[in-house]
Coordinates of C-alpha atoms in Angstrom, one line a residue:
M1 CA 5.6 20.1 -16.9
N2 CA 7.5 18.1 -19.5
F3 CA 7.0 14.3 -19.3
K4 CA 8.7 13.6 -22.7
R5 CA 11.8 12.2 -20.9
W6 CA 10.0 9.2 -19.5
L7 CA 7.2 8.6 -22.0
P8 CA 8.0 6.1 -24.8
R9 CA 8.2 7.6 -28.3
R10 CA 5.9 4.9 -29.6
F11 CA 3.3 2.8 -27.9
N12 CA 4.9 0.2 -25.8
P13 CA 2.7 -2.8 -24.9
V14 CA 5.0 -3.7 -22.0
F15 CA 4.8 -0.2 -20.5
A16 CA 1.0 -0.3 -20.9
A17 CA 0.8 -3.8 -19.4
F18 CA 2.7 -2.7 -16.2
L19 CA 0.2 0.1 -15.8
I20 CA -2.8 -2.1 -16.4
V21 CA -1.7 -4.8 -14.1
A22 CA -1.0 -2.3 -11.3
F23 CA -4.4 -0.8 -11.9
L24 CA -6.3 -4.1 -12.0
S25 CA -4.5 -5.5 -8.9
G26 CA -5.2 -2.2 -7.1
I27 CA -8.9 -2.4 -8.1
A28 CA -9.2 -6.0 -6.8
G29 CA -7.4 -5.0 -3.5
A30 CA -9.5 -1.9 -3.2
L31 CA -12.7 -4.0 -3.5
Q32 CA -11.7 -6.1 -0.5
A33 CA -9.8 -4.0 1.9
P34 CA -12.2 -1.1 2.7
T35 CA -15.1 -3.5 3.6
L36 CA -13.1 -6.2 5.4
S37 CA -13.8 -4.9 8.9
L38 CA -17.5 -4.6 8.0
F39 CA -17.5 -8.1 6.5
L40 CA -15.9 -9.6 9.6
T41 CA -18.3 -7.7 11.9
T42 CA -21.6 -8.2 10.0
E43 CA -21.1 -11.5 8.0
V44 CA -18.7 -13.5 10.2
K45 CA -20.1 -11.8 13.3
V46 CA -17.0 -11.3 15.5
R47 CA -16.1 -8.7 18.1
P48 CA -13.8 -5.8 17.4
L49 CA -10.9 -7.5 19.2
W50 CA -11.1 -10.5 16.8
V51 CA -11.3 -8.1 13.8
G52 CA -8.1 -6.5 15.0
L53 CA -6.5 -10.0 15.5
F54 CA -7.4 -10.9 11.9
Y55 CA -5.5 -7.9 10.6
T56 CA -2.6 -8.6 12.8
L57 CA -2.1 -12.3 11.9
N58 CA -2.7 -11.5 8.2
A59 CA 0.2 -8.9 8.4
V60 CA 2.5 -11.3 10.3
A61 CA 2.0 -14.0 7.7
G62 CA 2.5 -11.4 5.0
I63 CA 5.9 -10.3 6.4
I64 CA 7.3 -13.8 6.7
V65 CA 6.2 -14.9 3.3
S66 CA 7.2 -11.8 1.4
F67 CA 10.6 -11.7 3.0
L68 CA 11.3 -15.3 2.0
L69 CA 10.0 -14.7 -1.5
A70 CA 11.8 -11.4 -1.9
K71 CA 15.2 -12.9 -0.9
R72 CA 14.8 -15.6 -3.5
S73 CA 13.4 -13.2 -6.2
D74 CA 16.5 -11.0 -6.1
T75 CA 19.0 -13.9 -6.6
Q76 CA 17.3 -16.6 -8.6
G77 CA 14.2 -17.6 -10.5
D78 CA 11.9 -15.7 -12.8
R79 CA 10.2 -12.7 -11.0
R80 CA 7.4 -12.8 -13.6
R81 CA 6.5 -16.4 -12.7
L82 CA 6.4 -15.5 -9.0
I83 CA 4.0 -12.6 -9.8
L84 CA 1.8 -15.1 -11.7
L85 CA 1.7 -17.5 -8.8
C86 CA 0.7 -14.6 -6.4
C87 CA -2.1 -13.6 -8.7
L88 CA -3.5 -17.2 -8.8
M89 CA -3.3 -17.3 -5.0
A90 CA -5.3 -14.1 -4.9
V91 CA -8.0 -15.7 -7.0
G92 CA -8.2 -18.6 -4.5
N93 CA -8.3 -16.2 -1.6
S94 CA -11.2 -14.2 -3.1
L95 CA -13.2 -17.4 -3.8
L96 CA -12.6 -18.5 -0.2
F97 CA -14.0 -15.3 1.2
A98 CA -16.9 -15.3 -1.3
F99 CA -18.2 -18.7 0.0
N100 CA -16.9 -19.1 3.5
R101 CA -18.1 -17.4 6.8
D102 CA -16.1 -19.5 9.3
Y103 CA -13.7 -17.3 11.2
L104 CA -11.2 -20.1 11.9
T105 CA -11.0 -21.0 8.2
L106 CA -10.6 -17.4 7.1
I107 CA -7.9 -16.7 9.7
T108 CA -5.9 -19.8 8.7
A109 CA -6.3 -20.8 5.0
G110 CA -7.4 -17.3 4.1
V111 CA -4.5 -15.6 5.8
L112 CA -2.0 -18.0 4.1
L113 CA -3.4 -17.4 0.7
A114 CA -3.5 -13.6 1.3
A115 CA 0.1 -13.7 2.4
I116 CA 1.3 -15.1 -0.9
A117 CA -1.2 -13.0 -2.9
N118 CA 0.0 -9.8 -1.3
T119 CA 3.5 -10.4 -2.4
A120 CA 2.4 -9.7 -6.0
M121 CA 2.4 -5.9 -5.7
P122 CA 6.0 -5.4 -4.4
Q123 CA 7.2 -7.9 -7.0
I124 CA 5.4 -6.0 -9.8
F125 CA 7.1 -2.8 -8.7
A126 CA 10.5 -4.5 -8.4
L127 CA 10.1 -5.9 -11.9
A128 CA 9.0 -2.5 -13.1
R129 CA 12.1 -1.0 -11.6
E130 CA 14.3 -3.6 -13.3
Y131 CA 12.5 -3.0 -16.6
A132 CA 13.0 0.8 -16.3
D133 CA 16.7 0.4 -15.5
H134 CA 17.1 -2.1 -18.4
S135 CA 15.3 0.1 -20.9
A136 CA 16.9 3.4 -19.7
R137 CA 13.6 5.0 -18.6
E138 CA 13.4 7.7 -15.9
V139 CA 12.9 5.6 -12.9
V140 CA 11.2 8.1 -10.5
M141 CA 8.5 9.1 -13.0
F142 CA 7.9 5.6 -14.2
S143 CA 7.5 4.4 -10.6
S144 CA 5.3 7.5 -9.8
V145 CA 3.0 6.8 -12.8
M146 CA 2.7 3.2 -11.8
R147 CA 1.9 4.1 -8.2
A148 CA -0.7 6.5 -9.5
Q149 CA -2.5 3.6 -11.0
L150 CA -3.0 2.2 -7.5
S151 CA -4.5 5.6 -6.4
L152 CA -6.7 5.6 -9.5
A153 CA -7.8 2.1 -8.5
W154 CA -8.7 3.4 -5.0
V155 CA -10.8 6.1 -6.5
I156 CA -13.0 3.5 -8.1
G157 CA -12.5 0.5 -5.7
P158 CA -13.9 1.7 -2.3
P159 CA -17.2 3.2 -3.6
L160 CA -17.7 0.2 -5.9
S161 CA -16.9 -2.1 -2.9
F162 CA -19.5 -0.6 -0.7
M163 CA -22.0 -0.5 -3.6
L164 CA -21.5 -4.2 -4.4
A165 CA -21.4 -5.3 -0.7
L166 CA -24.5 -3.3 0.4
N167 CA -26.6 -3.9 -2.7
Y168 CA -25.6 -7.3 -3.9
G169 CA -23.8 -8.9 -0.9
F170 CA -20.2 -9.8 -0.1
T171 CA -20.3 -12.9 -2.2
V172 CA -20.8 -10.9 -5.4
M173 CA -18.1 -8.4 -4.3
F174 CA -15.5 -11.1 -3.7
L175 CA -16.4 -12.9 -7.0
V176 CA -15.8 -9.6 -8.9
A177 CA -12.4 -9.3 -7.2
A178 CA -11.6 -12.9 -8.2
A179 CA -12.5 -12.2 -11.9
I180 CA -10.2 -9.1 -11.9
F181 CA -7.3 -11.1 -10.5
V182 CA -7.8 -13.7 -13.3
I183 CA -7.5 -10.9 -15.9
S184 CA -4.3 -9.6 -14.1
A185 CA -2.8 -13.1 -14.2
L186 CA -3.5 -13.4 -17.9
L187 CA -1.7 -10.1 -18.6
V188 CA 1.3 -11.1 -16.5
W189 CA 1.5 -14.4 -18.3
L190 CA 1.1 -13.0 -21.8
I191 CA 2.8 -9.6 -21.8
L192 CA 5.0 -8.8 -18.8
P193 CA 8.7 -9.4 -19.6
S194 CA 11.3 -11.5 -17.8
V195 CA 14.1 -9.0 -17.1
P196 CA 17.6 -10.4 -16.6
R197 CA 19.3 -9.6 -13.3
A198 CA 21.5 -6.5 -13.5
Q199 CA 25.0 -6.9 -12.2
V200 CA 25.9 -4.0 -9.8
E201 CA 29.3 -2.5 -10.7
I202 CA 31.3 -1.1 -7.8
S203 CA 33.4 2.0 -8.4
V204 CA 35.0 4.7 -6.2
D205 CA 32.1 7.1 -6.8
S206 CA 29.3 4.6 -6.4
P207 CA 27.3 4.5 -3.2
P208 CA 27.9 1.6 -0.7
I209 CA 26.1 -1.6 -1.4
A210 CA 23.5 -2.5 1.2
P211 CA 24.8 -5.2 3.6
I212 CA 23.3 -8.6 3.8
S213 CA 21.1 -7.4 6.6
A214 CA 19.7 -4.0 5.6
W215 CA 18.5 -3.6 9.2
R216 CA 22.2 -2.9 10.2
D217 CA 22.0 0.4 8.3
P218 CA 20.7 3.1 10.7
D219 CA 19.1 5.1 7.9
V220 CA 17.2 2.1 6.6
R221 CA 16.2 1.2 10.2
L222 CA 14.9 4.7 10.9
L223 CA 13.1 4.9 7.6
F224 CA 11.5 1.5 8.3
L225 CA 10.3 2.5 11.7
A226 CA 9.0 5.9 10.5
S227 CA 7.2 4.2 7.6
M228 CA 5.8 1.5 9.9
L229 CA 4.3 4.2 12.1
M230 CA 2.9 6.1 9.1
W231 CA 1.1 2.9 7.9
T232 CA 0.0 2.1 11.4
C233 CA -1.9 5.4 11.4
N234 CA -3.3 4.8 7.9
T235 CA -4.4 1.3 8.7
M236 CA -6.0 2.2 12.0
Y237 CA -8.0 4.9 10.1
I238 CA -9.1 2.4 7.3
I239 CA -10.1 -0.2 9.9
D240 CA -11.9 2.1 12.2
M241 CA -13.4 4.8 10.0
P242 CA -16.3 2.8 8.4
L243 CA -17.4 1.7 11.9
Y244 CA -16.8 5.1 13.5
I245 CA -18.8 7.2 11.1
T246 CA -21.8 4.8 11.4
A247 CA -21.7 3.8 15.1
D248 CA -20.5 7.1 16.7
L249 CA -21.3 9.9 14.1
G250 CA -24.5 8.4 12.7
L251 CA -23.5 9.0 9.1
P252 CA -24.4 6.7 6.2
E253 CA -22.2 3.6 5.5
R254 CA -21.6 4.7 1.9
L255 CA -19.8 7.8 3.1
A256 CA -16.8 5.6 4.0
G257 CA -16.4 4.6 0.3
L258 CA -16.8 8.2 -0.8
L259 CA -14.1 9.4 1.6
M260 CA -11.7 6.7 0.5
G261 CA -12.4 7.3 -3.1
T262 CA -12.0 11.1 -2.8
A263 CA -8.6 10.7 -1.0
A264 CA -7.4 8.3 -3.7
G265 CA -8.5 10.7 -6.5
L266 CA -6.6 13.5 -4.9
E267 CA -3.6 11.3 -4.4
I268 CA -3.0 11.0 -8.1
P269 CA -1.9 14.6 -8.7
A270 CA -0.1 14.7 -5.4
M271 CA 1.9 11.6 -6.4
L272 CA 2.7 12.8 -9.9
L273 CA 3.8 16.2 -8.7
A274 CA 6.0 14.6 -6.0
G275 CA 7.6 12.4 -8.7
Y276 CA 8.3 15.5 -10.8
Y277 CA 9.6 17.7 -8.0
V278 CA 11.6 15.2 -6.0
K279 CA 14.8 16.0 -7.7
R280 CA 14.4 19.7 -6.8
F281 CA 13.4 19.3 -3.2
G282 CA 14.9 15.9 -2.3
K283 CA 13.2 12.7 -1.0
R284 CA 13.7 13.6 2.6
N285 CA 12.0 17.0 2.4
M286 CA 9.1 15.6 0.4
M287 CA 8.6 12.9 3.0
L288 CA 8.7 15.5 5.8
F289 CA 6.1 17.6 4.0
A290 CA 3.9 14.5 3.6
V291 CA 4.1 13.4 7.2
A292 CA 3.3 16.9 8.4
A293 CA 0.2 16.8 6.2
G294 CA -0.6 13.5 7.9
V295 CA -0.4 15.0 11.4
L296 CA -2.9 17.7 10.3
F297 CA -5.2 15.1 8.8
Y298 CA -5.4 12.9 11.9
A299 CA -5.7 15.8 14.3
G300 CA -8.5 17.1 12.1
L301 CA -10.3 13.7 12.4
A302 CA -10.2 14.0 16.2
L303 CA -11.5 17.6 16.2
F304 CA -14.1 17.6 13.4
K305 CA -17.1 15.2 13.2
F306 CA -19.3 16.4 10.4
K307 CA -19.4 15.4 6.7
A308 CA -18.1 18.5 5.1
A309 CA -15.0 18.6 7.4
L310 CA -14.3 15.0 6.8
M311 CA -14.4 15.6 3.0
V312 CA -12.1 18.6 3.2
L313 CA -9.6 16.7 5.4
Q314 CA -9.1 14.2 2.6
L315 CA -6.9 16.7 0.9
F316 CA -4.3 16.3 3.7
N317 CA -4.8 12.5 3.6
A318 CA -4.1 12.5 -0.1
V319 CA -0.9 14.5 0.2
F320 CA 0.2 12.2 3.1
I321 CA -0.5 8.9 1.4
G322 CA 0.3 10.1 -2.2
I323 CA 3.8 11.1 -1.3
I324 CA 4.9 8.4 1.2
A325 CA 3.5 5.6 -1.0
G326 CA 5.6 6.7 -4.0
I327 CA 8.6 8.5 -2.7
G328 CA 8.8 6.2 0.4
M329 CA 9.4 3.1 -1.8
L330 CA 12.0 4.9 -3.9
Y331 CA 13.7 6.1 -0.7
F332 CA 14.2 2.4 0.4
Q333 CA 15.5 1.5 -3.1
E334 CA 18.1 4.3 -3.1
L335 CA 19.3 3.4 0.4
M336 CA 19.6 -0.3 -0.7
P337 CA 21.2 -0.1 -4.2
G338 CA 21.3 -3.2 -6.3
R339 CA 18.5 -5.0 -4.4
P340 CA 15.2 -3.7 -5.8
G341 CA 13.2 -6.8 -4.6
A342 CA 14.5 -6.6 -1.0
A343 CA 14.1 -2.8 -0.9
T344 CA 10.6 -2.8 -2.2
T345 CA 9.7 -5.6 0.2
M346 CA 11.3 -3.7 3.1
F347 CA 8.9 -0.9 2.2
T348 CA 5.9 -3.2 1.9
N349 CA 6.8 -5.0 5.1
S350 CA 6.9 -1.6 6.9
I351 CA 3.3 -1.4 5.8
S352 CA 2.6 -5.0 7.0
T353 CA 4.2 -4.3 10.4
G354 CA 2.1 -1.2 10.6
V355 CA -1.0 -3.3 10.0
I356 CA 0.1 -5.6 12.9
L357 CA 0.3 -2.7 15.3
A358 CA -2.9 -1.2 13.8
G359 CA -4.9 -4.4 14.3
I360 CA -3.8 -4.7 17.9
L361 CA -4.2 -1.1 18.9
Q362 CA -7.4 -0.4 17.1
G363 CA -9.2 -3.5 18.5
A364 CA -7.9 -2.9 22.1
L365 CA -8.7 0.9 22.0
V366 CA -12.3 0.4 20.7
E367 CA -13.0 -2.4 23.2
N368 CA -11.9 -0.3 26.1
F369 CA -12.2 3.4 25.2
G370 CA -14.3 3.6 22.0
H371 CA -13.6 4.8 18.5
Y372 CA -12.8 8.4 19.4
A373 CA -9.5 7.4 21.2
V374 CA -8.2 5.9 18.0
Y375 CA -7.8 9.3 16.3
W376 CA -5.8 11.0 19.2
L377 CA -3.4 8.0 19.3
I378 CA -2.7 8.1 15.5
T379 CA -2.1 11.8 15.7
L380 CA 0.6 11.2 18.3
L381 CA 2.1 8.3 16.2
A382 CA 2.2 10.5 13.1
M383 CA 4.2 13.2 15.1
L384 CA 6.6 10.5 16.2
A385 CA 7.0 9.3 12.5
L386 CA 7.7 12.9 11.5
W387 CA 10.6 13.1 14.1
M388 CA 12.1 9.8 12.9
C389 CA 11.8 10.8 9.3
A390 CA 13.7 14.0 9.9
R391 CA 16.7 11.9 11.1
V392 CA 17.1 9.9 7.9
R393 CA 19.8 11.1 5.5
E394 CA 19.1 12.4 2.0
V395 CA 20.0 10.2 -1.0

């Protein structure tokens, strides 16, 4: 495999900074997300329905804020400064969770801070896309390598999260996350570039420019709905799995971190291979292959309940998430040329919308039918996503 076409000939501090910022932001997020349901259940002491409501409101706020910021970021202002602001809000959010155990405060002030903070990642990828275009780098591989940093972060983050939370407490865990966000903010401030807006030239052979409302494009709409369902499945799994393996299967709590870390580790080669072979097989076929792997993964969770099977199934999980996380974002960008911020945010908002559905469905299902029902439902949702994805045109 020849990567010379996208690697810089000499060390490039900006290139390295993008990778490090993506990695550190991913680490900080991976410290908080895997144990959030456990934190709300054990520390804040709320019922499963209120855990699901927290995820839902957090996602709703994230969609509203990120859409507003994305629209502005593609037309005016310095994207780098917006990323810096988001990192600082992430520091404040981590400190709030470190020292507060009041549900009402967390679901109001915490959700608002998180909504702004979570906008950082799509803006980092949008800036990276502009930087790659501006410096004539191979966009697909550059994006895939950046996305691989998030997967690497999730190899380390979940096991570290459970280790810190179970051995030293949630306060220490959130303080570590805050410190990492501070380092990320410093790198953004000192090293990341301010890339001038590219003017999109229209020619006879160029693809049509996305309309003001991308939702009017049936392919964008279908891809958004399919992606939403994929991330609904993934989020329901993340919310429910730490509770399911301890409450229903009687397995140790640390296994949740091990499962997430294993999947993230396997995602890295899956993501890099997808970025390399996407030109040969096409984005649509790669996505179909990924979602089919997701169907097998979730069906396996419903059928197998012992540790060895859960570990083996992470291979299918890695193929699923590794491909849709990297290729899915590029798919939106290709369907919406000239609008990297809006396209990336459309992708991340499909994740947020999936989180909304996941929070509602997981909480309601567990309250009424128990944890086991979750995995049959997400298998059906993954099959529906596969059907929708098959109807999106290739680009």
